[in-house]
Amino acid sequence: MNPTAGFRAVYGRAPDGVWSAPGRVNLIGEHTDYNDGLVLPAALSRRTRVAAAARPDGLLRLHSARADGGVVTLEPAALVPGRVRGWAAYPAGVVWALRTAGLAVGGADLHVESDVPQGAGLSSSAALEVATALAVTGVHGLVPEPAELARLARHAEHAFVGVPCGIMDQTAAARCRAGHALHLDTRDLTVRHLPFDPAAHGLRLLVVDVGVRHALADGAYAARRAACEAGARALGVRALRDVAPAQLPDVLGALSAELRPVVRHVVTENERVARVAALLAAGDLRAAGPLLTAGHASLRDDFAVSCPELDLAVDTACAAGALGARMTGGGFGGSAVALVAEERAEAVARAVTAAFASAGFGAPAVFAVTAGEGARRDA
């Protein structure tokens, strides 16, 4: 990627700078963030980069190397939720969120380049949002705190784009550290940076992009969130975060058959996050494997957000020797992760690829990831 050259080719001038934010892989803690729960993501080394320059005429011009259709031109003062469609809704929503928060951002030219896979459960949207927020504030001389950038980026996706997401993805993009996983309490937004270096333990973390592209705005994600909120109301708690694992037997008996598995997933998933975080803090990454696999079973059976390709990736990886595996991201497609001993990594990748071919699925993309750095200015 060369976003500076790309910017010049599109706009005929040099950018004021280049800003970037990473995609993320979530180790454990799925669909807990909008329940005031715990999550444990790590940033990818794959990033979205935004080259940007201020404009004196107040116009916002957007261009992506990935998208057809050329430059999208908008007036920031006229931005309204629901009016912008497609990829441009994400950066436009960020500008809208910044302005509604009272930040003095005006016109800008933006050119976007990214190697974060889209629709793969690796938060390409959050990477775009946070990189845009950093770029737009940067060209206008503003330096918001990373936590505020994450909050505004999440507000953009929720209120402008229409995806009722939690705040995990944007916080990971804004606040992760290289070589660490981010333990985030989504209720009070406190963070702990826990060492996460699989190679130091003789391990690899493999991502399996199964090639099934999800669309979280299609209603399934919103339906799961609504069910969680209904469960909290039925139990008389602020959020499902407030249900302790020891309470589950009594709690489940008080719920409808429809809400019971949803609540069980969220409560047990929070407990899994706490256990994996404790293992990372103790330097025992290998022991986290079975908790990843248990998390997948819960997402598949209780929360019902997996798909045949994700299940095949997880089952095959574990059968081929992975210490643990699970889907990552919102579900309905996207990616799985597998924690694998280094000497087994290639065999696991081959086994998953062969299993997909035998099942008649398209070839998955399998690659190892390391914990990357959060949002930053690159140039």
mmCIF file of C-alpha atoms in Angstrom:
data_model
loop_
_atom_site.group_PDB
_atom_site.id
_atom_site.type_symbol
_atom_site.label_atom_id
_atom_site.label_comp_id
_atom_site.label_asym_id
_atom_site.label_seq_id
_atom_site.Cartn_x
_atom_site.Cartn_y
_atom_site.Cartn_z
ATOM 1 C CA MET A 1 0.000 0.000 0.000
ATOM 2 C CA ASN A 2 1.128 3.519 -0.773
ATOM 3 C CA PRO A 3 -1.672 5.838 0.376
ATOM 4 C CA THR A 4 0.396 8.967 -0.280
ATOM 5 C CA ALA A 5 0.839 8.044 -3.947
ATOM 6 C CA GLY A 6 -2.797 7.014 -4.145
ATOM 7 C CA PHE A 7 -3.890 10.363 -2.732
ATOM 8 C CA ARG A 8 -1.776 12.233 -5.276
ATOM 9 C CA ALA A 9 -3.237 10.190 -8.118
ATOM 10 C CA VAL A 10 -6.798 10.951 -7.041
ATOM 11 C CA TYR A 11 -6.564 14.553 -5.888
ATOM 12 C CA GLY A 12 -3.514 15.900 -7.700
ATOM 13 C CA ARG A 13 -1.762 17.158 -4.579
ATOM 14 C CA ALA A 14 0.093 15.839 -1.549
ATOM 15 C CA PRO A 15 -1.801 14.840 1.586
ATOM 16 C CA ASP A 16 -1.215 16.586 4.891
ATOM 17 C CA GLY A 17 -0.514 13.197 6.446
ATOM 18 C CA VAL A 18 -1.394 9.530 6.688
ATOM 19 C CA TRP A 19 -3.167 7.970 9.657
ATOM 20 C CA SER A 20 -3.993 4.319 10.259
ATOM 21 C CA ALA A 21 -5.861 1.910 12.506
ATOM 22 C CA PRO A 22 -5.768 -1.893 12.664
ATOM 23 C CA GLY A 23 -8.295 -4.611 12.240
ATOM 24 C CA ARG A 24 -8.689 -6.834 15.251
ATOM 25 C CA VAL A 25 -9.060 -10.464 16.163
ATOM 26 C CA ASN A 26 -11.122 -11.240 19.233
ATOM 27 C CA LEU A 27 -9.585 -13.993 21.325
ATOM 28 C CA ILE A 28 -12.673 -14.470 23.495
ATOM 29 C CA GLY A 29 -15.695 -12.439 24.504
ATOM 30 C CA GLU A 30 -18.228 -12.456 21.681
ATOM 31 C CA HIS A 31 -21.541 -10.576 21.885
ATOM 32 C CA THR A 32 -20.666 -9.506 25.419
ATOM 33 C CA ASP A 33 -19.706 -5.906 24.669
ATOM 34 C CA TYR A 34 -23.265 -4.643 24.236
ATOM 35 C CA ASN A 35 -24.178 -6.443 27.474
ATOM 36 C CA ASP A 36 -21.747 -4.363 29.589
ATOM 37 C CA GLY A 37 -19.462 -7.385 29.578
ATOM 38 C CA LEU A 38 -15.813 -8.318 29.166
ATOM 39 C CA VAL A 39 -13.875 -8.769 25.921
ATOM 40 C CA LEU A 40 -10.304 -9.682 24.993
ATOM 41 C CA PRO A 41 -9.307 -8.541 21.470
ATOM 42 C CA ALA A 42 -5.879 -7.974 19.954
ATOM 43 C CA ALA A 43 -5.009 -5.691 17.054
ATOM 44 C CA LEU A 44 -3.884 -7.154 13.752
ATOM 45 C CA SER A 45 -0.794 -6.064 11.866
ATOM 46 C CA ARG A 46 -3.166 -5.522 8.916
ATOM 47 C CA ARG A 47 -4.313 -1.926 8.811
ATOM 48 C CA THR A 48 -6.530 0.639 7.146
ATOM 49 C CA ARG A 49 -4.651 3.775 6.121
ATOM 50 C CA VAL A 50 -6.223 7.129 5.406
ATOM 51 C CA ALA A 51 -4.253 9.834 3.569
ATOM 52 C CA ALA A 52 -5.935 13.164 4.171
ATOM 53 C CA ALA A 53 -5.687 16.890 3.578
ATOM 54 C CA ALA A 54 -7.856 19.758 4.747
ATOM 55 C CA ARG A 55 -10.024 21.663 2.285
ATOM 56 C CA PRO A 56 -10.821 25.376 2.641
ATOM 57 C CA ASP A 57 -14.233 25.129 0.932
ATOM 58 C CA GLY A 58 -15.827 22.852 3.556
ATOM 59 C CA LEU A 59 -16.472 19.913 1.216
ATOM 60 C CA LEU A 60 -15.781 16.314 2.234
ATOM 61 C CA ARG A 61 -14.402 14.144 -0.563
ATOM 62 C CA LEU A 62 -13.972 10.414 -0.041
ATOM 63 C CA HIS A 63 -12.148 7.843 -2.147
ATOM 64 C CA SER A 64 -11.322 4.203 -1.510
ATOM 65 C CA ALA A 65 -8.852 2.086 -3.461
ATOM 66 C CA ARG A 66 -11.191 -0.848 -2.847
ATOM 67 C CA ALA A 67 -14.428 0.690 -4.067
ATOM 68 C CA ASP A 68 -15.759 1.399 -7.508
ATOM 69 C CA GLY A 69 -17.470 4.659 -8.298
ATOM 70 C CA GLY A 70 -14.705 7.205 -7.882
ATOM 71 C CA VAL A 71 -14.780 10.115 -5.460
ATOM 72 C CA VAL A 72 -17.826 10.646 -3.232
ATOM 73 C CA THR A 73 -18.431 14.340 -2.520
ATOM 74 C CA LEU A 74 -20.493 15.396 0.498
ATOM 75 C CA GLU A 75 -21.242 18.507 2.533
ATOM 76 C CA PRO A 76 -20.408 17.862 6.213
ATOM 77 C CA ALA A 77 -23.062 20.279 7.434
ATOM 78 C CA ALA A 78 -25.730 18.378 5.487
ATOM 79 C CA LEU A 79 -24.857 14.873 6.721
ATOM 80 C CA VAL A 80 -27.891 13.020 8.081
ATOM 81 C CA PRO A 81 -28.090 9.384 9.281
ATOM 82 C CA GLY A 82 -29.435 7.114 6.570
ATOM 83 C CA ARG A 83 -28.622 9.414 3.661
ATOM 84 C CA VAL A 84 -25.206 7.963 2.698
ATOM 85 C CA ARG A 85 -25.002 4.357 1.496
ATOM 86 C CA GLY A 86 -22.239 1.856 0.916
ATOM 87 C CA TRP A 87 -18.678 2.118 2.155
ATOM 88 C CA ALA A 88 -18.786 5.945 2.285
ATOM 89 C CA ALA A 89 -21.357 5.800 5.099
ATOM 90 C CA TYR A 90 -18.607 4.813 7.529
ATOM 91 C CA PRO A 91 -16.215 7.779 7.063
ATOM 92 C CA ALA A 92 -19.162 10.136 6.504
ATOM 93 C CA GLY A 93 -20.691 8.902 9.752
ATOM 94 C CA VAL A 94 -17.450 9.596 11.586
ATOM 95 C CA VAL A 95 -17.379 13.200 10.339
ATOM 96 C CA TRP A 96 -21.025 13.542 11.369
ATOM 97 C CA ALA A 97 -20.265 12.123 14.846
ATOM 98 C CA LEU A 98 -17.279 14.426 15.320
ATOM 99 C CA ARG A 99 -19.317 17.468 14.364
ATOM 100 C CA THR A 100 -22.303 16.545 16.518
ATOM 101 C CA ALA A 101 -19.878 16.178 19.436
ATOM 102 C CA GLY A 102 -18.830 19.786 18.908
ATOM 103 C CA LEU A 103 -15.427 19.143 17.364
ATOM 104 C CA ALA A 104 -14.483 21.768 14.790
ATOM 105 C CA VAL A 105 -13.856 19.567 11.757
ATOM 106 C CA GLY A 106 -14.579 20.894 8.298
ATOM 107 C CA GLY A 107 -13.742 19.986 4.741
ATOM 108 C CA ALA A 108 -11.198 17.343 3.835
ATOM 109 C CA ASP A 109 -10.036 15.068 1.041
ATOM 110 C CA LEU A 110 -9.589 11.431 2.115
ATOM 111 C CA HIS A 111 -8.073 8.478 0.279
ATOM 112 C CA VAL A 112 -8.416 5.031 1.903
ATOM 113 C CA GLU A 113 -6.282 1.939 1.411
ATOM 114 C CA SER A 114 -6.559 -1.228 3.491
ATOM 115 C CA ASP A 115 -5.378 -4.811 3.763
ATOM 116 C CA VAL A 116 -7.913 -5.708 6.475
ATOM 117 C CA PRO A 117 -10.254 -8.288 4.888
ATOM 118 C CA GLN A 118 -13.814 -7.003 4.547
ATOM 119 C CA GLY A 119 -16.711 -8.947 6.000
ATOM 120 C CA ALA A 120 -14.336 -11.426 7.620
ATOM 121 C CA GLY A 121 -15.179 -10.700 11.253
ATOM 122 C CA LEU A 122 -11.918 -8.767 11.672
ATOM 123 C CA SER A 123 -13.452 -5.313 12.145
ATOM 124 C CA SER A 124 -12.601 -3.658 8.861
ATOM 125 C CA SER A 125 -15.376 -1.154 9.570
ATOM 126 C CA ALA A 126 -13.952 -0.122 12.946
ATOM 127 C CA ALA A 127 -10.472 0.215 11.418
ATOM 128 C CA LEU A 128 -11.913 2.546 8.777
ATOM 129 C CA GLU A 129 -13.873 4.539 11.340
ATOM 130 C CA VAL A 130 -11.005 5.051 13.770
ATOM 131 C CA ALA A 131 -8.467 5.824 11.031
ATOM 132 C CA THR A 132 -10.894 8.355 9.572
ATOM 133 C CA ALA A 133 -11.483 9.956 12.960
ATOM 134 C CA LEU A 134 -7.754 10.253 13.547
ATOM 135 C CA ALA A 135 -7.153 11.663 10.056
ATOM 136 C CA VAL A 136 -9.989 14.192 10.068
ATOM 137 C CA THR A 137 -9.146 15.510 13.522
ATOM 138 C CA GLY A 138 -5.462 15.490 12.622
ATOM 139 C CA VAL A 139 -5.794 17.685 9.533
ATOM 140 C CA HIS A 140 -7.795 20.164 11.610
ATOM 141 C CA GLY A 141 -5.267 20.297 14.430
ATOM 142 C CA LEU A 142 -7.280 18.363 17.010
ATOM 143 C CA VAL A 143 -5.937 15.577 19.235
ATOM 144 C CA PRO A 144 -8.797 13.712 20.939
ATOM 145 C CA GLU A 145 -8.032 11.013 23.486
ATOM 146 C CA PRO A 146 -8.080 7.468 22.048
ATOM 147 C CA ALA A 147 -11.031 6.517 24.255
ATOM 148 C CA GLU A 148 -13.014 9.461 22.885
ATOM 149 C CA LEU A 149 -12.124 8.530 19.311
ATOM 150 C CA ALA A 150 -13.414 5.023 19.962
ATOM 151 C CA ARG A 151 -16.637 6.335 21.478
ATOM 152 C CA LEU A 152 -17.338 8.655 18.565
ATOM 153 C CA ALA A 153 -16.457 5.995 15.981
ATOM 154 C CA ARG A 154 -18.863 3.590 17.648
ATOM 155 C CA HIS A 155 -21.546 6.293 17.704
ATOM 156 C CA ALA A 156 -21.038 6.740 13.951
ATOM 157 C CA GLU A 157 -21.597 3.048 13.235
ATOM 158 C CA HIS A 158 -24.532 2.807 15.608
ATOM 159 C CA ALA A 159 -26.443 5.989 14.790
ATOM 160 C CA PHE A 160 -25.325 6.858 11.248
ATOM 161 C CA VAL A 161 -24.690 3.486 9.583
ATOM 162 C CA GLY A 162 -27.343 1.646 11.553
ATOM 163 C CA VAL A 163 -25.433 -1.262 13.114
ATOM 164 C CA PRO A 164 -26.189 -1.472 16.873
ATOM 165 C CA CYS A 165 -22.655 -2.601 17.719
ATOM 166 C CA GLY A 166 -20.900 -2.520 21.046
ATOM 167 C CA ILE A 167 -17.700 -0.580 21.599
ATOM 168 C CA MET A 168 -15.151 -3.399 21.520
ATOM 169 C CA ASP A 169 -14.044 -3.074 17.898
ATOM 170 C CA GLN A 170 -13.490 0.670 17.948
ATOM 171 C CA THR A 171 -11.700 0.497 21.294
ATOM 172 C CA ALA A 172 -9.414 -2.237 20.008
ATOM 173 C CA ALA A 173 -8.591 -0.199 16.902
ATOM 174 C CA ALA A 174 -7.881 2.906 18.970
ATOM 175 C CA ARG A 175 -6.208 1.538 22.088
ATOM 176 C CA CYS A 176 -4.474 -1.814 21.496
ATOM 177 C CA ARG A 177 -0.732 -2.191 22.027
ATOM 178 C CA ALA A 178 1.669 -4.320 20.026
ATOM 179 C CA GLY A 179 2.391 -7.658 21.668
ATOM 180 C CA HIS A 180 -0.647 -7.422 23.927
ATOM 181 C CA ALA A 181 -4.309 -8.332 24.112
ATOM 182 C CA LEU A 182 -6.711 -5.691 25.364
ATOM 183 C CA HIS A 183 -8.841 -6.707 28.332
ATOM 184 C CA LEU A 184 -11.742 -4.263 28.154
ATOM 185 C CA ASP A 185 -14.551 -3.879 30.641
ATOM 186 C CA THR A 186 -17.250 -2.412 28.428
ATOM 187 C CA ARG A 187 -19.227 -1.108 31.398
ATOM 188 C CA ASP A 188 -16.661 1.337 32.741
ATOM 189 C CA LEU A 189 -14.270 1.215 29.732
ATOM 190 C CA THR A 190 -11.270 0.364 31.889
ATOM 191 C CA VAL A 191 -8.539 -1.537 30.064
ATOM 192 C CA ARG A 192 -5.643 -3.824 30.899
ATOM 193 C CA HIS A 193 -2.927 -4.628 28.394
ATOM 194 C CA LEU A 194 -2.074 -8.313 28.825
ATOM 195 C CA PRO A 195 0.983 -9.900 27.189
ATOM 196 C CA PHE A 196 -0.011 -11.837 24.081
ATOM 197 C CA ASP A 197 2.909 -13.216 22.097
ATOM 198 C CA PRO A 198 2.109 -16.710 20.810
ATOM 199 C CA ALA A 199 5.573 -17.126 19.282
ATOM 200 C CA ALA A 200 7.185 -16.709 22.695
ATOM 201 C CA HIS A 201 5.217 -19.776 23.809
ATOM 202 C CA GLY A 202 5.993 -21.820 20.706
ATOM 203 C CA LEU A 203 2.510 -21.153 19.363
ATOM 204 C CA ARG A 204 0.763 -19.478 16.453
ATOM 205 C CA LEU A 205 -2.641 -17.896 16.262
ATOM 206 C CA LEU A 206 -4.134 -18.785 12.898
ATOM 207 C CA VAL A 207 -7.020 -16.907 11.332
ATOM 208 C CA VAL A 208 -9.222 -18.874 8.951
ATOM 209 C CA ASP A 209 -11.228 -16.539 6.732
ATOM 210 C CA VAL A 210 -13.969 -18.899 5.587
ATOM 211 C CA GLY A 211 -15.040 -16.660 2.719
ATOM 212 C CA VAL A 212 -18.657 -16.258 3.838
ATOM 213 C CA ARG A 213 -19.303 -12.541 3.953
ATOM 214 C CA HIS A 214 -21.584 -11.364 6.686
ATOM 215 C CA ALA A 215 -23.745 -8.239 6.700
ATOM 216 C CA LEU A 216 -24.433 -7.273 10.292
ATOM 217 C CA ALA A 217 -26.894 -4.569 9.299
ATOM 218 C CA ASP A 218 -29.269 -7.178 7.868
ATOM 219 C CA GLY A 219 -31.150 -7.594 11.148
ATOM 220 C CA ALA A 220 -29.685 -10.783 12.617
ATOM 221 C CA TYR A 221 -27.201 -8.902 14.787
ATOM 222 C CA ALA A 222 -29.893 -6.485 15.943
ATOM 223 C CA ALA A 223 -32.166 -9.411 16.774
ATOM 224 C CA ARG A 224 -29.527 -10.979 19.048
ATOM 225 C CA ARG A 225 -29.019 -7.677 20.818
ATOM 226 C CA ALA A 226 -32.760 -7.246 21.305
ATOM 227 C CA ALA A 227 -32.969 -10.735 22.800
ATOM 228 C CA CYS A 228 -30.197 -9.896 25.267
ATOM 229 C CA GLU A 229 -31.994 -6.734 26.303
ATOM 230 C CA ALA A 230 -35.225 -8.677 26.713
ATOM 231 C CA GLY A 231 -33.405 -11.185 28.911
ATOM 232 C CA ALA A 232 -32.044 -8.425 31.122
ATOM 233 C CA ARG A 233 -35.519 -6.906 31.480
ATOM 234 C CA ALA A 234 -37.028 -10.266 32.350
ATOM 235 C CA LEU A 235 -34.438 -10.733 35.090
ATOM 236 C CA GLY A 236 -34.698 -7.177 36.393
ATOM 237 C CA VAL A 237 -31.009 -6.376 35.874
ATOM 238 C CA ARG A 238 -29.327 -3.473 34.129
ATOM 239 C CA ALA A 239 -27.509 -5.802 31.730
ATOM 240 C CA LEU A 240 -26.678 -9.490 31.477
ATOM 241 C CA ARG A 241 -23.251 -8.601 32.862
ATOM 242 C CA ASP A 242 -24.991 -8.481 36.252
ATOM 243 C CA VAL A 243 -25.857 -12.195 36.219
ATOM 244 C CA ALA A 244 -23.165 -14.259 37.959
ATOM 245 C CA PRO A 245 -22.357 -17.755 36.663
ATOM 246 C CA ALA A 246 -23.418 -19.258 40.002
ATOM 247 C CA GLN A 247 -26.887 -17.793 39.479
ATOM 248 C CA LEU A 248 -27.446 -19.475 36.125
ATOM 249 C CA PRO A 249 -29.407 -22.538 37.294
ATOM 250 C CA ASP A 250 -31.990 -20.367 39.048
ATOM 251 C CA VAL A 251 -31.953 -17.651 36.397
ATOM 252 C CA LEU A 252 -32.522 -19.953 33.450
ATOM 253 C CA GLY A 253 -35.577 -21.439 35.063
ATOM 254 C CA ALA A 254 -37.182 -18.003 35.191
ATOM 255 C CA LEU A 255 -36.764 -17.352 31.457
ATOM 256 C CA SER A 256 -38.666 -18.315 28.356
ATOM 257 C CA ALA A 257 -37.261 -21.071 26.165
ATOM 258 C CA GLU A 258 -36.350 -18.428 23.578
ATOM 259 C CA LEU A 259 -34.283 -16.297 25.961
ATOM 260 C CA ARG A 260 -32.650 -19.073 27.966
ATOM 261 C CA PRO A 261 -29.793 -19.953 25.559
ATOM 262 C CA VAL A 262 -29.046 -16.304 24.752
ATOM 263 C CA VAL A 263 -28.585 -15.466 28.425
ATOM 264 C CA ARG A 264 -26.571 -18.624 29.063
ATOM 265 C CA HIS A 265 -24.116 -17.696 26.312
ATOM 266 C CA VAL A 266 -23.489 -14.166 27.577
ATOM 267 C CA VAL A 267 -23.038 -15.202 31.211
ATOM 268 C CA THR A 268 -20.708 -18.102 30.451
ATOM 269 C CA GLU A 269 -18.782 -16.083 27.860
ATOM 270 C CA ASN A 270 -17.986 -13.386 30.407
ATOM 271 C CA GLU A 271 -16.622 -16.085 32.672
ATOM 272 C CA ARG A 272 -14.478 -17.457 29.828
ATOM 273 C CA VAL A 273 -13.010 -13.986 29.211
ATOM 274 C CA ALA A 274 -12.054 -13.676 32.855
ATOM 275 C CA ARG A 275 -10.409 -17.099 32.810
ATOM 276 C CA VAL A 276 -8.439 -16.475 29.610
ATOM 277 C CA ALA A 277 -7.321 -13.069 30.913
ATOM 278 C CA ALA A 278 -6.029 -14.723 34.077
ATOM 279 C CA LEU A 279 -4.115 -17.268 31.980
ATOM 280 C CA LEU A 280 -2.506 -14.534 29.875
ATOM 281 C CA ALA A 281 -1.511 -12.643 33.008
ATOM 282 C CA ALA A 282 0.050 -15.838 34.362
ATOM 283 C CA GLY A 283 1.891 -16.559 31.112
ATOM 284 C CA ASP A 284 -0.021 -19.778 30.452
ATOM 285 C CA LEU A 285 -1.369 -19.162 26.959
ATOM 286 C CA ARG A 286 -1.501 -22.859 26.059
ATOM 287 C CA ALA A 287 -4.154 -23.503 28.683
ATOM 288 C CA ALA A 288 -6.494 -21.041 26.963
ATOM 289 C CA GLY A 289 -7.140 -23.393 24.050
ATOM 290 C CA PRO A 290 -10.048 -25.395 25.515
ATOM 291 C CA LEU A 291 -11.765 -22.169 26.558
ATOM 292 C CA LEU A 292 -11.719 -20.979 22.949
ATOM 293 C CA THR A 293 -13.357 -24.199 21.822
ATOM 294 C CA ALA A 294 -15.961 -23.966 24.572
ATOM 295 C CA GLY A 295 -16.695 -20.424 23.429
ATOM 296 C CA HIS A 296 -17.366 -21.646 19.916
ATOM 297 C CA ALA A 297 -19.769 -24.315 21.135
ATOM 298 C CA SER A 298 -21.685 -21.649 23.023
ATOM 299 C CA LEU A 299 -21.820 -19.332 20.005
ATOM 300 C CA ARG A 300 -22.921 -22.218 17.788
ATOM 301 C CA ASP A 301 -25.465 -23.889 20.049
ATOM 302 C CA ASP A 302 -26.757 -21.181 22.386
ATOM 303 C CA PHE A 303 -26.323 -17.899 20.527
ATOM 304 C CA ALA A 304 -26.816 -19.451 17.064
ATOM 305 C CA VAL A 305 -24.482 -17.155 15.137
ATOM 306 C CA SER A 306 -22.167 -19.704 13.535
ATOM 307 C CA CYS A 307 -22.460 -21.272 10.082
ATOM 308 C CA PRO A 308 -21.379 -24.588 8.503
ATOM 309 C CA GLU A 309 -18.103 -23.167 7.206
ATOM 310 C CA LEU A 310 -17.101 -21.803 10.623
ATOM 311 C CA ASP A 311 -18.055 -25.065 12.325
ATOM 312 C CA LEU A 312 -16.004 -27.044 9.824
ATOM 313 C CA ALA A 313 -12.981 -24.790 10.310
ATOM 314 C CA VAL A 314 -13.150 -25.156 14.094
ATOM 315 C CA ASP A 315 -13.809 -28.902 14.138
ATOM 316 C CA THR A 316 -11.089 -29.635 11.578
ATOM 317 C CA ALA A 317 -8.498 -27.438 13.288
ATOM 318 C CA CYS A 318 -9.102 -29.151 16.629
ATOM 319 C CA ALA A 319 -9.013 -32.615 15.048
ATOM 320 C CA ALA A 320 -5.713 -31.730 13.359
ATOM 321 C CA GLY A 321 -4.078 -30.786 16.638
ATOM 322 C CA ALA A 322 -5.035 -27.204 17.465
ATOM 323 C CA LEU A 323 -5.107 -26.455 21.183
ATOM 324 C CA GLY A 324 -8.423 -24.691 20.661
ATOM 325 C CA ALA A 325 -10.427 -22.866 18.029
ATOM 326 C CA ARG A 326 -13.562 -20.770 17.662
ATOM 327 C CA MET A 327 -15.359 -18.343 15.400
ATOM 328 C CA THR A 328 -14.402 -14.715 15.951
ATOM 329 C CA GLY A 329 -16.427 -11.604 15.294
ATOM 330 C CA GLY A 330 -20.162 -11.125 15.061
ATOM 331 C CA GLY A 331 -20.796 -14.388 13.250
ATOM 332 C CA PHE A 332 -22.994 -15.490 10.332
ATOM 333 C CA GLY A 333 -19.723 -15.909 8.389
ATOM 334 C CA GLY A 334 -16.345 -14.259 8.654
ATOM 335 C CA SER A 335 -13.421 -15.972 10.351
ATOM 336 C CA ALA A 336 -12.351 -18.526 12.912
ATOM 337 C CA VAL A 337 -9.212 -18.488 15.025
ATOM 338 C CA ALA A 338 -7.115 -21.459 16.056
ATOM 339 C CA LEU A 339 -4.405 -21.567 18.712
ATOM 340 C CA VAL A 340 -1.833 -24.015 17.412
ATOM 341 C CA ALA A 341 1.603 -25.281 18.405
ATOM 342 C CA GLU A 342 4.093 -23.849 15.931
ATOM 343 C CA GLU A 343 5.117 -27.278 14.649
ATOM 344 C CA ARG A 344 1.457 -28.126 13.891
ATOM 345 C CA ALA A 345 0.491 -24.850 12.207
ATOM 346 C CA GLU A 346 1.092 -25.895 8.608
ATOM 347 C CA ALA A 347 -0.605 -29.251 9.117
ATOM 348 C CA VAL A 348 -3.665 -27.567 10.617
ATOM 349 C CA ALA A 349 -3.838 -25.107 7.726
ATOM 350 C CA ARG A 350 -3.598 -27.940 5.190
ATOM 351 C CA ALA A 351 -6.248 -29.963 6.984
ATOM 352 C CA VAL A 352 -8.709 -27.065 7.026
ATOM 353 C CA THR A 353 -8.102 -26.317 3.349
ATOM 354 C CA ALA A 354 -8.597 -29.979 2.429
ATOM 355 C CA ALA A 355 -11.772 -30.226 4.496
ATOM 356 C CA PHE A 356 -13.264 -27.221 2.723
ATOM 357 C CA ALA A 357 -12.465 -28.736 -0.660
ATOM 358 C CA SER A 358 -14.066 -32.042 0.339
ATOM 359 C CA ALA A 359 -17.191 -30.224 1.534
ATOM 360 C CA GLY A 360 -17.475 -28.278 -1.719
ATOM 361 C CA PHE A 361 -16.790 -24.945 -0.017
ATOM 362 C CA GLY A 362 -14.565 -22.264 -1.497
ATOM 363 C CA ALA A 363 -10.929 -22.274 -0.404
ATOM 364 C CA PRO A 364 -10.408 -20.498 2.934
ATOM 365 C CA ALA A 365 -7.643 -17.993 3.529
ATOM 366 C CA VAL A 366 -5.466 -19.147 6.416
ATOM 367 C CA PHE A 367 -2.820 -16.881 7.907
ATOM 368 C CA ALA A 368 -0.967 -16.360 11.172
ATOM 369 C CA VAL A 369 -1.401 -13.111 13.083
ATOM 370 C CA THR A 370 0.605 -11.228 15.662
ATOM 371 C CA ALA A 371 -0.722 -8.629 18.070
ATOM 372 C CA GLY A 372 -0.268 -5.275 16.355
ATOM 373 C CA GLU A 373 -0.368 -1.631 17.362
ATOM 374 C CA GLY A 374 -3.444 0.567 17.722
ATOM 375 C CA ALA A 375 -4.293 3.737 15.817
ATOM 376 C CA ARG A 376 -1.439 6.102 14.989
ATOM 377 C CA ARG A 377 -0.129 8.694 12.568
ATOM 378 C CA ASP A 378 2.076 7.026 9.960
ATOM 379 C CA ALA A 379 3.345 10.018 7.991
#
